[in-house]
Amino acid sequence: RKEVEQDPGPFNVPEGATVAFNCTYSNSASQSFFWYRQDCRKEPKLLMSVYSSGNEDGRFTAQLNRASQYISLLIRDSKLSDSATYLCVVRRNTNAGKSTFGDGTTLTVKP
Amino acid sequence: NAGVTQTPKFQVLKTGQSMTLQCAQDMNHNSMYWYRQDPGMGLRLIYYSASEGTTDKGEVPNGYNVSRLNKREFSLRLESAAPSQTSVYFCASSEAIGTNYGYTFGSGTRLTVV
């Protein structure tokens, strides 16, 4: 079993739709959580950290459930520019803070 | 701000050739990492360096070596390239552990081994 598992996708949604991605992690020692965005043939870029109380950044909301070892990302009012691959990442605060990346979920927002 | 700079951006090698991928960061980060990304797969950690003077193996270290030259620079060397090492290589750096800071990635090196 992979340490970080994501919905495989792809997700194809119309502009303006709300879409949610899920991610589960298996290592209970994981302490920091992130969502990254990766555009085609580009490097991953940090989208947002995920806090225990949940957090919001504009149209993006991230949730963490430590008991269920589950992370989610909600995108409201999808834009064409949201089309990308979204990577779920967990990080341990030991061993140089190594991060484990999920395989990513691809989102395509269509007009 | 340059962030993380990787060179070269593209490289084609013949089987058996060697090369070094260079990475430098200007954010005064302690930790640096090398990942590879293959189609349909997530990023896999090759080597990492918690701080200047230390390096450790990641998930897929075979066929690679690294050098943490100083706090800014972390290079990845392929001693004898194999077709299985065809991939996109990303260098990343990060603040000290125990924070909610993520990684900053370089723009990647696309390597083809023929």
PDB file of C-alpha atoms in Angstrom:
ATOM      1  CA  ARG A   1       0.000   0.000   0.000  1.00  0.00           C
ATOM      2  CA  LYS A   2       1.312   3.460  -0.872  1.00  0.00           C
ATOM      3  CA  GLU A   3       2.016   5.823   1.977  1.00  0.00           C
ATOM      4  CA  VAL A   4      -0.067   8.561   0.332  1.00  0.00           C
ATOM      5  CA  GLU A   5      -3.036   7.702  -1.856  1.00  0.00           C
ATOM      6  CA  GLN A   6      -5.127  10.095  -3.908  1.00  0.00           C
ATOM      7  CA  ASP A   7      -8.227   9.884  -6.026  1.00  0.00           C
ATOM      8  CA  PRO A   8      -6.818   8.876  -9.405  1.00  0.00           C
ATOM      9  CA  GLY A   9      -9.052  11.198 -11.426  1.00  0.00           C
ATOM     10  CA  PRO A  10      -9.117  12.668 -13.956  1.00  0.00           C
ATOM     11  CA  PHE A  11     -11.740  15.174 -12.938  1.00  0.00           C
ATOM     12  CA  ASN A  12     -13.387  17.047 -15.798  1.00  0.00           C
ATOM     13  CA  VAL A  13     -15.659  19.836 -14.580  1.00  0.00           C
ATOM     14  CA  PRO A  14     -17.336  22.890 -16.103  1.00  0.00           C
ATOM     15  CA  GLU A  15     -16.292  26.386 -15.162  1.00  0.00           C
ATOM     16  CA  GLY A  16     -17.942  27.484 -11.959  1.00  0.00           C
ATOM     17  CA  ALA A  17     -18.263  23.979 -10.545  1.00  0.00           C
ATOM     18  CA  THR A  18     -17.179  22.901  -7.087  1.00  0.00           C
ATOM     19  CA  VAL A  19     -14.783  19.971  -6.995  1.00  0.00           C
ATOM     20  CA  ALA A  20     -13.225  18.051  -4.105  1.00  0.00           C
ATOM     21  CA  PHE A  21     -10.113  15.906  -3.976  1.00  0.00           C
ATOM     22  CA  ASN A  22      -9.386  13.364  -1.288  1.00  0.00           C
ATOM     23  CA  CYS A  23      -6.150  11.941   0.015  1.00  0.00           C
ATOM     24  CA  THR A  24      -5.357   9.329   2.659  1.00  0.00           C
ATOM     25  CA  TYR A  25      -2.030   8.694   4.345  1.00  0.00           C
ATOM     26  CA  SER A  26      -0.879   5.626   6.199  1.00  0.00           C
ATOM     27  CA  ASN A  27       1.925   6.876   8.455  1.00  0.00           C
ATOM     28  CA  SER A  28       0.494   8.249  11.684  1.00  0.00           C
ATOM     29  CA  ALA A  29       3.862   9.948  12.356  1.00  0.00           C
ATOM     30  CA  SER A  30       3.091  12.409   9.567  1.00  0.00           C
ATOM     31  CA  GLN A  31       2.863  15.869  11.042  1.00  0.00           C
ATOM     32  CA  SER A  32       2.680  18.401   8.252  1.00  0.00           C
ATOM     33  CA  PHE A  33       0.369  18.326   5.284  1.00  0.00           C
ATOM     34  CA  PHE A  34       0.279  20.210   2.041  1.00  0.00           C
ATOM     35  CA  TRP A  35      -1.387  20.532  -1.320  1.00  0.00           C
ATOM     36  CA  TYR A  36       0.805  21.332  -4.297  1.00  0.00           C
ATOM     37  CA  ARG A  37      -0.209  22.260  -7.792  1.00  0.00           C
ATOM     38  CA  GLN A  38       1.733  21.063 -10.819  1.00  0.00           C
ATOM     39  CA  ASP A  39       1.120  22.393 -14.294  1.00  0.00           C
ATOM     40  CA  CYS A  40       2.029  20.304 -17.304  1.00  0.00           C
ATOM     41  CA  ARG A  41       5.810  20.016 -17.698  1.00  0.00           C
ATOM     42  CA  LYS A  42       6.435  22.374 -14.795  1.00  0.00           C
ATOM     43  CA  GLU A  43       7.675  22.013 -11.252  1.00  0.00           C
ATOM     44  CA  PRO A  44       5.265  21.490  -8.336  1.00  0.00           C
ATOM     45  CA  LYS A  45       4.339  24.670  -6.505  1.00  0.00           C
ATOM     46  CA  LEU A  46       2.982  24.919  -3.003  1.00  0.00           C
ATOM     47  CA  LEU A  47      -0.739  25.672  -3.067  1.00  0.00           C
ATOM     48  CA  MET A  48      -1.442  25.606   0.641  1.00  0.00           C
ATOM     49  CA  SER A  49      -0.537  23.999   3.917  1.00  0.00           C
ATOM     50  CA  VAL A  50      -3.252  22.044   5.679  1.00  0.00           C
ATOM     51  CA  TYR A  51      -3.908  22.771   9.335  1.00  0.00           C
ATOM     52  CA  SER A  52      -5.759  20.670  11.870  1.00  0.00           C
ATOM     53  CA  SER A  53      -8.524  23.244  12.191  1.00  0.00           C
ATOM     54  CA  GLY A  54      -8.951  23.436   8.425  1.00  0.00           C
ATOM     55  CA  ASN A  55      -8.002  26.480   6.433  1.00  0.00           C
ATOM     56  CA  GLU A  56      -9.199  28.521   3.523  1.00  0.00           C
ATOM     57  CA  ASP A  57      -7.438  30.583   0.904  1.00  0.00           C
ATOM     58  CA  GLY A  58      -9.863  32.308  -1.404  1.00  0.00           C
ATOM     59  CA  ARG A  59     -11.701  29.642  -3.369  1.00  0.00           C
ATOM     60  CA  PHE A  60      -9.627  26.834  -1.880  1.00  0.00           C
ATOM     61  CA  THR A  61     -10.421  25.034   1.380  1.00  0.00           C
ATOM     62  CA  ALA A  62      -8.264  22.317   2.908  1.00  0.00           C
ATOM     63  CA  GLN A  63      -9.338  19.952   5.660  1.00  0.00           C
ATOM     64  CA  LEU A  64      -7.400  17.481   7.782  1.00  0.00           C
ATOM     65  CA  ASN A  65      -8.808  14.584   9.766  1.00  0.00           C
ATOM     66  CA  ARG A  66      -5.995  13.072  11.807  1.00  0.00           C
ATOM     67  CA  ALA A  67      -8.165  10.326  13.288  1.00  0.00           C
ATOM     68  CA  SER A  68      -9.058   9.026   9.839  1.00  0.00           C
ATOM     69  CA  GLN A  69      -5.683  10.042   8.312  1.00  0.00           C
ATOM     70  CA  TYR A  70      -7.472  11.912   5.594  1.00  0.00           C
ATOM     71  CA  ILE A  71      -6.896  15.230   3.800  1.00  0.00           C
ATOM     72  CA  SER A  72      -9.167  17.011   1.389  1.00  0.00           C
ATOM     73  CA  LEU A  73      -9.048  19.982  -0.965  1.00  0.00           C
ATOM     74  CA  LEU A  74     -12.191  21.787  -2.082  1.00  0.00           C
ATOM     75  CA  ILE A  75     -12.146  24.191  -5.002  1.00  0.00           C
ATOM     76  CA  ARG A  76     -15.175  26.437  -5.398  1.00  0.00           C
ATOM     77  CA  ASP A  77     -16.163  28.368  -8.522  1.00  0.00           C
ATOM     78  CA  SER A  78     -13.595  26.556 -10.689  1.00  0.00           C
ATOM     79  CA  LYS A  79     -11.691  28.618 -13.230  1.00  0.00           C
ATOM     80  CA  LEU A  80     -10.068  27.477 -16.452  1.00  0.00           C
ATOM     81  CA  SER A  81      -6.744  28.372 -14.855  1.00  0.00           C
ATOM     82  CA  ASP A  82      -7.331  25.800 -12.097  1.00  0.00           C
ATOM     83  CA  SER A  83      -6.640  23.034 -14.642  1.00  0.00           C
ATOM     84  CA  ALA A  84      -3.565  21.239 -13.300  1.00  0.00           C
ATOM     85  CA  THR A  85      -2.487  18.194 -11.320  1.00  0.00           C
ATOM     86  CA  TYR A  86      -2.935  18.493  -7.565  1.00  0.00           C
ATOM     87  CA  LEU A  87      -0.478  16.651  -5.345  1.00  0.00           C
ATOM     88  CA  CYS A  88      -1.182  15.660  -1.766  1.00  0.00           C
ATOM     89  CA  VAL A  89       1.946  15.708   0.386  1.00  0.00           C
ATOM     90  CA  VAL A  90       2.668  14.531   3.913  1.00  0.00           C
ATOM     91  CA  ARG A  91       5.786  15.380   5.839  1.00  0.00           C
ATOM     92  CA  ARG A  92       7.359  14.034   8.974  1.00  0.00           C
ATOM     93  CA  ASN A  93       9.111  16.450  11.284  1.00  0.00           C
ATOM     94  CA  THR A  94      12.064  14.118  11.588  1.00  0.00           C
ATOM     95  CA  ASN A  95      14.581  12.823   9.037  1.00  0.00           C
ATOM     96  CA  ALA A  96      15.146  16.239   7.519  1.00  0.00           C
ATOM     97  CA  GLY A  97      11.444  16.675   7.067  1.00  0.00           C
ATOM     98  CA  LYS A  98      11.214  14.276   4.162  1.00  0.00           C
ATOM     99  CA  SER A  99       7.999  14.551   2.278  1.00  0.00           C
ATOM    100  CA  THR A 100       6.015  11.832   0.575  1.00  0.00           C
ATOM    101  CA  PHE A 101       4.044  12.823  -2.485  1.00  0.00           C
ATOM    102  CA  GLY A 102       0.848  11.314  -3.771  1.00  0.00           C
ATOM    103  CA  ASP A 103       0.653  10.466  -7.461  1.00  0.00           C
ATOM    104  CA  GLY A 104      -1.619  13.431  -8.069  1.00  0.00           C
ATOM    105  CA  THR A 105      -5.138  14.071  -9.294  1.00  0.00           C
ATOM    106  CA  THR A 106      -5.616  15.753 -12.629  1.00  0.00           C
ATOM    107  CA  LEU A 107      -8.263  18.451 -12.936  1.00  0.00           C
ATOM    108  CA  THR A 108      -9.491  19.844 -16.226  1.00  0.00           C
ATOM    109  CA  VAL A 109     -11.897  22.772 -16.072  1.00  0.00           C
ATOM    110  CA  LYS A 110     -13.831  23.261 -19.307  1.00  0.00           C
ATOM    111  CA  PRO A 111     -15.658  26.323 -20.597  1.00  0.00           C
TER     112      PRO A 111
ATOM    113  CA  ASN B   1      14.720  36.199  -6.166  1.00  0.00           C
ATOM    114  CA  ALA B   2      16.018  33.175  -8.040  1.00  0.00           C
ATOM    115  CA  GLY B   3      14.776  30.590  -5.512  1.00  0.00           C
ATOM    116  CA  VAL B   4      16.068  27.196  -6.635  1.00  0.00           C
ATOM    117  CA  THR B   5      18.112  27.053  -9.812  1.00  0.00           C
ATOM    118  CA  GLN B   6      18.783  23.793 -11.635  1.00  0.00           C
ATOM    119  CA  THR B   7      21.091  23.181 -14.547  1.00  0.00           C
ATOM    120  CA  PRO B   8      20.916  21.898 -17.190  1.00  0.00           C
ATOM    121  CA  LYS B   9      17.243  22.047 -18.182  1.00  0.00           C
ATOM    122  CA  PHE B  10      17.588  19.302 -20.792  1.00  0.00           C
ATOM    123  CA  GLN B  11      20.172  16.589 -21.366  1.00  0.00           C
ATOM    124  CA  VAL B  12      20.533  13.552 -23.587  1.00  0.00           C
ATOM    125  CA  LEU B  13      23.087  10.947 -22.528  1.00  0.00           C
ATOM    126  CA  LYS B  14      24.256   7.709 -24.018  1.00  0.00           C
ATOM    127  CA  THR B  15      24.136   4.612 -21.861  1.00  0.00           C
ATOM    128  CA  GLY B  16      27.249   4.501 -19.685  1.00  0.00           C
ATOM    129  CA  GLN B  17      27.989   8.216 -19.775  1.00  0.00           C
ATOM    130  CA  SER B  18      28.200  10.225 -16.597  1.00  0.00           C
ATOM    131  CA  MET B  19      26.898  13.650 -15.707  1.00  0.00           C
ATOM    132  CA  THR B  20      26.218  15.924 -12.766  1.00  0.00           C
ATOM    133  CA  LEU B  21      23.000  17.838 -12.222  1.00  0.00           C
ATOM    134  CA  GLN B  22      23.553  21.097 -10.410  1.00  0.00           C
ATOM    135  CA  CYS B  23      21.212  22.742  -7.921  1.00  0.00           C
ATOM    136  CA  ALA B  24      21.590  25.972  -5.974  1.00  0.00           C
ATOM    137  CA  GLN B  25      19.216  27.842  -3.674  1.00  0.00           C
ATOM    138  CA  ASP B  26      19.455  31.393  -2.398  1.00  0.00           C
ATOM    139  CA  MET B  27      16.879  31.201   0.403  1.00  0.00           C
ATOM    140  CA  ASN B  28      19.284  30.110   3.159  1.00  0.00           C
ATOM    141  CA  HIS B  29      17.404  26.830   3.534  1.00  0.00           C
ATOM    142  CA  ASN B  30      19.017  24.049   5.547  1.00  0.00           C
ATOM    143  CA  SER B  31      17.431  21.057   3.823  1.00  0.00           C
ATOM    144  CA  MET B  32      17.750  20.107   0.166  1.00  0.00           C
ATOM    145  CA  TYR B  33      16.331  17.200  -1.810  1.00  0.00           C
ATOM    146  CA  TRP B  34      16.546  15.449  -5.156  1.00  0.00           C
ATOM    147  CA  TYR B  35      13.419  13.836  -6.605  1.00  0.00           C
ATOM    148  CA  ARG B  36      12.668  12.092  -9.859  1.00  0.00           C
ATOM    149  CA  GLN B  37       9.283  12.069 -11.540  1.00  0.00           C
ATOM    150  CA  ASP B  38       8.259   9.470 -14.087  1.00  0.00           C
ATOM    151  CA  PRO B  39       5.054   9.454 -16.170  1.00  0.00           C
ATOM    152  CA  GLY B  40       2.085   8.276 -14.158  1.00  0.00           C
ATOM    153  CA  MET B  41       4.078   8.204 -10.961  1.00  0.00           C
ATOM    154  CA  GLY B  42       4.530  10.587  -8.120  1.00  0.00           C
ATOM    155  CA  LEU B  43       7.780  12.198  -7.117  1.00  0.00           C
ATOM    156  CA  ARG B  44      10.224   9.753  -5.608  1.00  0.00           C
ATOM    157  CA  LEU B  45      13.004  10.850  -3.303  1.00  0.00           C
ATOM    158  CA  ILE B  46      16.518   9.971  -4.474  1.00  0.00           C
ATOM    159  CA  TYR B  47      18.722  11.631  -1.853  1.00  0.00           C
ATOM    160  CA  TYR B  48      18.372  14.391   0.663  1.00  0.00           C
ATOM    161  CA  SER B  49      20.552  16.603   2.810  1.00  0.00           C
ATOM    162  CA  ALA B  50      19.275  17.759   6.185  1.00  0.00           C
ATOM    163  CA  SER B  51      22.036  20.314   6.516  1.00  0.00           C
ATOM    164  CA  GLU B  52      25.402  21.243   5.112  1.00  0.00           C
ATOM    165  CA  GLY B  53      27.770  18.300   5.432  1.00  0.00           C
ATOM    166  CA  THR B  54      25.130  15.568   5.675  1.00  0.00           C
ATOM    167  CA  THR B  55      23.479  13.448   3.006  1.00  0.00           C
ATOM    168  CA  ASP B  56      21.172  10.450   3.212  1.00  0.00           C
ATOM    169  CA  LYS B  57      19.544   7.989   0.852  1.00  0.00           C
ATOM    170  CA  GLY B  58      15.940   8.319  -0.076  1.00  0.00           C
ATOM    171  CA  GLU B  59      13.575   5.856  -1.688  1.00  0.00           C
ATOM    172  CA  VAL B  60      15.445   5.254  -4.980  1.00  0.00           C
ATOM    173  CA  PRO B  61      19.181   6.002  -4.500  1.00  0.00           C
ATOM    174  CA  ASN B  62      20.711   3.244  -6.645  1.00  0.00           C
ATOM    175  CA  GLY B  63      22.788   4.589  -9.520  1.00  0.00           C
ATOM    176  CA  TYR B  64      23.148   8.063  -8.019  1.00  0.00           C
ATOM    177  CA  ASN B  65      25.505   9.959  -5.759  1.00  0.00           C
ATOM    178  CA  VAL B  66      25.180  13.404  -4.235  1.00  0.00           C
ATOM    179  CA  SER B  67      27.362  16.153  -2.828  1.00  0.00           C
ATOM    180  CA  ARG B  68      26.270  18.941  -0.513  1.00  0.00           C
ATOM    181  CA  LEU B  69      29.004  21.323  -1.539  1.00  0.00           C
ATOM    182  CA  ASN B  70      27.929  24.083   0.831  1.00  0.00           C
ATOM    183  CA  LYS B  71      24.673  25.386   2.237  1.00  0.00           C
ATOM    184  CA  ARG B  72      23.560  26.682  -1.156  1.00  0.00           C
ATOM    185  CA  GLU B  73      24.500  23.832  -3.479  1.00  0.00           C
ATOM    186  CA  PHE B  74      23.438  20.185  -3.743  1.00  0.00           C
ATOM    187  CA  SER B  75      24.513  18.220  -6.804  1.00  0.00           C
ATOM    188  CA  LEU B  76      23.329  14.859  -8.134  1.00  0.00           C
ATOM    189  CA  ARG B  77      25.692  12.630 -10.101  1.00  0.00           C
ATOM    190  CA  LEU B  78      24.910   9.767 -12.425  1.00  0.00           C
ATOM    191  CA  GLU B  79      28.110   7.741 -12.706  1.00  0.00           C
ATOM    192  CA  SER B  80      27.006   5.388 -15.482  1.00  0.00           C
ATOM    193  CA  ALA B  81      23.688   6.390 -16.976  1.00  0.00           C
ATOM    194  CA  ALA B  82      21.097   3.741 -17.802  1.00  0.00           C
ATOM    195  CA  PRO B  83      17.864   4.043 -19.832  1.00  0.00           C
ATOM    196  CA  SER B  84      15.918   3.450 -16.596  1.00  0.00           C
ATOM    197  CA  GLN B  85      17.231   6.807 -15.385  1.00  0.00           C
ATOM    198  CA  THR B  86      15.335   8.644 -18.105  1.00  0.00           C
ATOM    199  CA  SER B  87      13.154  10.955 -16.061  1.00  0.00           C
ATOM    200  CA  VAL B  88      12.495  14.490 -14.937  1.00  0.00           C
ATOM    201  CA  TYR B  89      14.669  15.435 -11.976  1.00  0.00           C
ATOM    202  CA  PHE B  90      13.634  18.080  -9.487  1.00  0.00           C
ATOM    203  CA  CYS B  91      15.734  19.675  -6.803  1.00  0.00           C
ATOM    204  CA  ALA B  92      13.961  21.230  -3.833  1.00  0.00           C
ATOM    205  CA  SER B  93      14.845  23.061  -0.665  1.00  0.00           C
ATOM    206  CA  SER B  94      13.032  23.723   2.575  1.00  0.00           C
ATOM    207  CA  GLU B  95      13.131  25.571   5.853  1.00  0.00           C
ATOM    208  CA  ALA B  96      14.090  23.645   8.968  1.00  0.00           C
ATOM    209  CA  ILE B  97      11.849  20.778   9.933  1.00  0.00           C
ATOM    210  CA  GLY B  98       9.086  21.321  12.434  1.00  0.00           C
ATOM    211  CA  THR B  99       7.457  24.067  10.416  1.00  0.00           C
ATOM    212  CA  ASN B 100       4.597  24.231   8.017  1.00  0.00           C
ATOM    213  CA  TYR B 101       6.776  25.534   5.235  1.00  0.00           C
ATOM    214  CA  GLY B 102       6.678  23.380   2.139  1.00  0.00           C
ATOM    215  CA  TYR B 103       9.294  22.882  -0.500  1.00  0.00           C
ATOM    216  CA  THR B 104      10.501  25.246  -3.168  1.00  0.00           C
ATOM    217  CA  PHE B 105      11.316  23.357  -6.331  1.00  0.00           C
ATOM    218  CA  GLY B 106      13.637  24.103  -9.182  1.00  0.00           C
ATOM    219  CA  SER B 107      12.254  24.026 -12.718  1.00  0.00           C
ATOM    220  CA  GLY B 108      13.573  20.530 -13.363  1.00  0.00           C
ATOM    221  CA  THR B 109      16.027  18.718 -15.604  1.00  0.00           C
ATOM    222  CA  ARG B 110      14.607  16.536 -18.354  1.00  0.00           C
ATOM    223  CA  LEU B 111      17.072  13.701 -18.854  1.00  0.00           C
ATOM    224  CA  THR B 112      16.917  11.132 -21.629  1.00  0.00           C
ATOM    225  CA  VAL B 113      19.319   8.191 -21.655  1.00  0.00           C
ATOM    226  CA  VAL B 114      19.556   6.390 -24.985  1.00  0.00           C
TER     227      VAL B 114
END
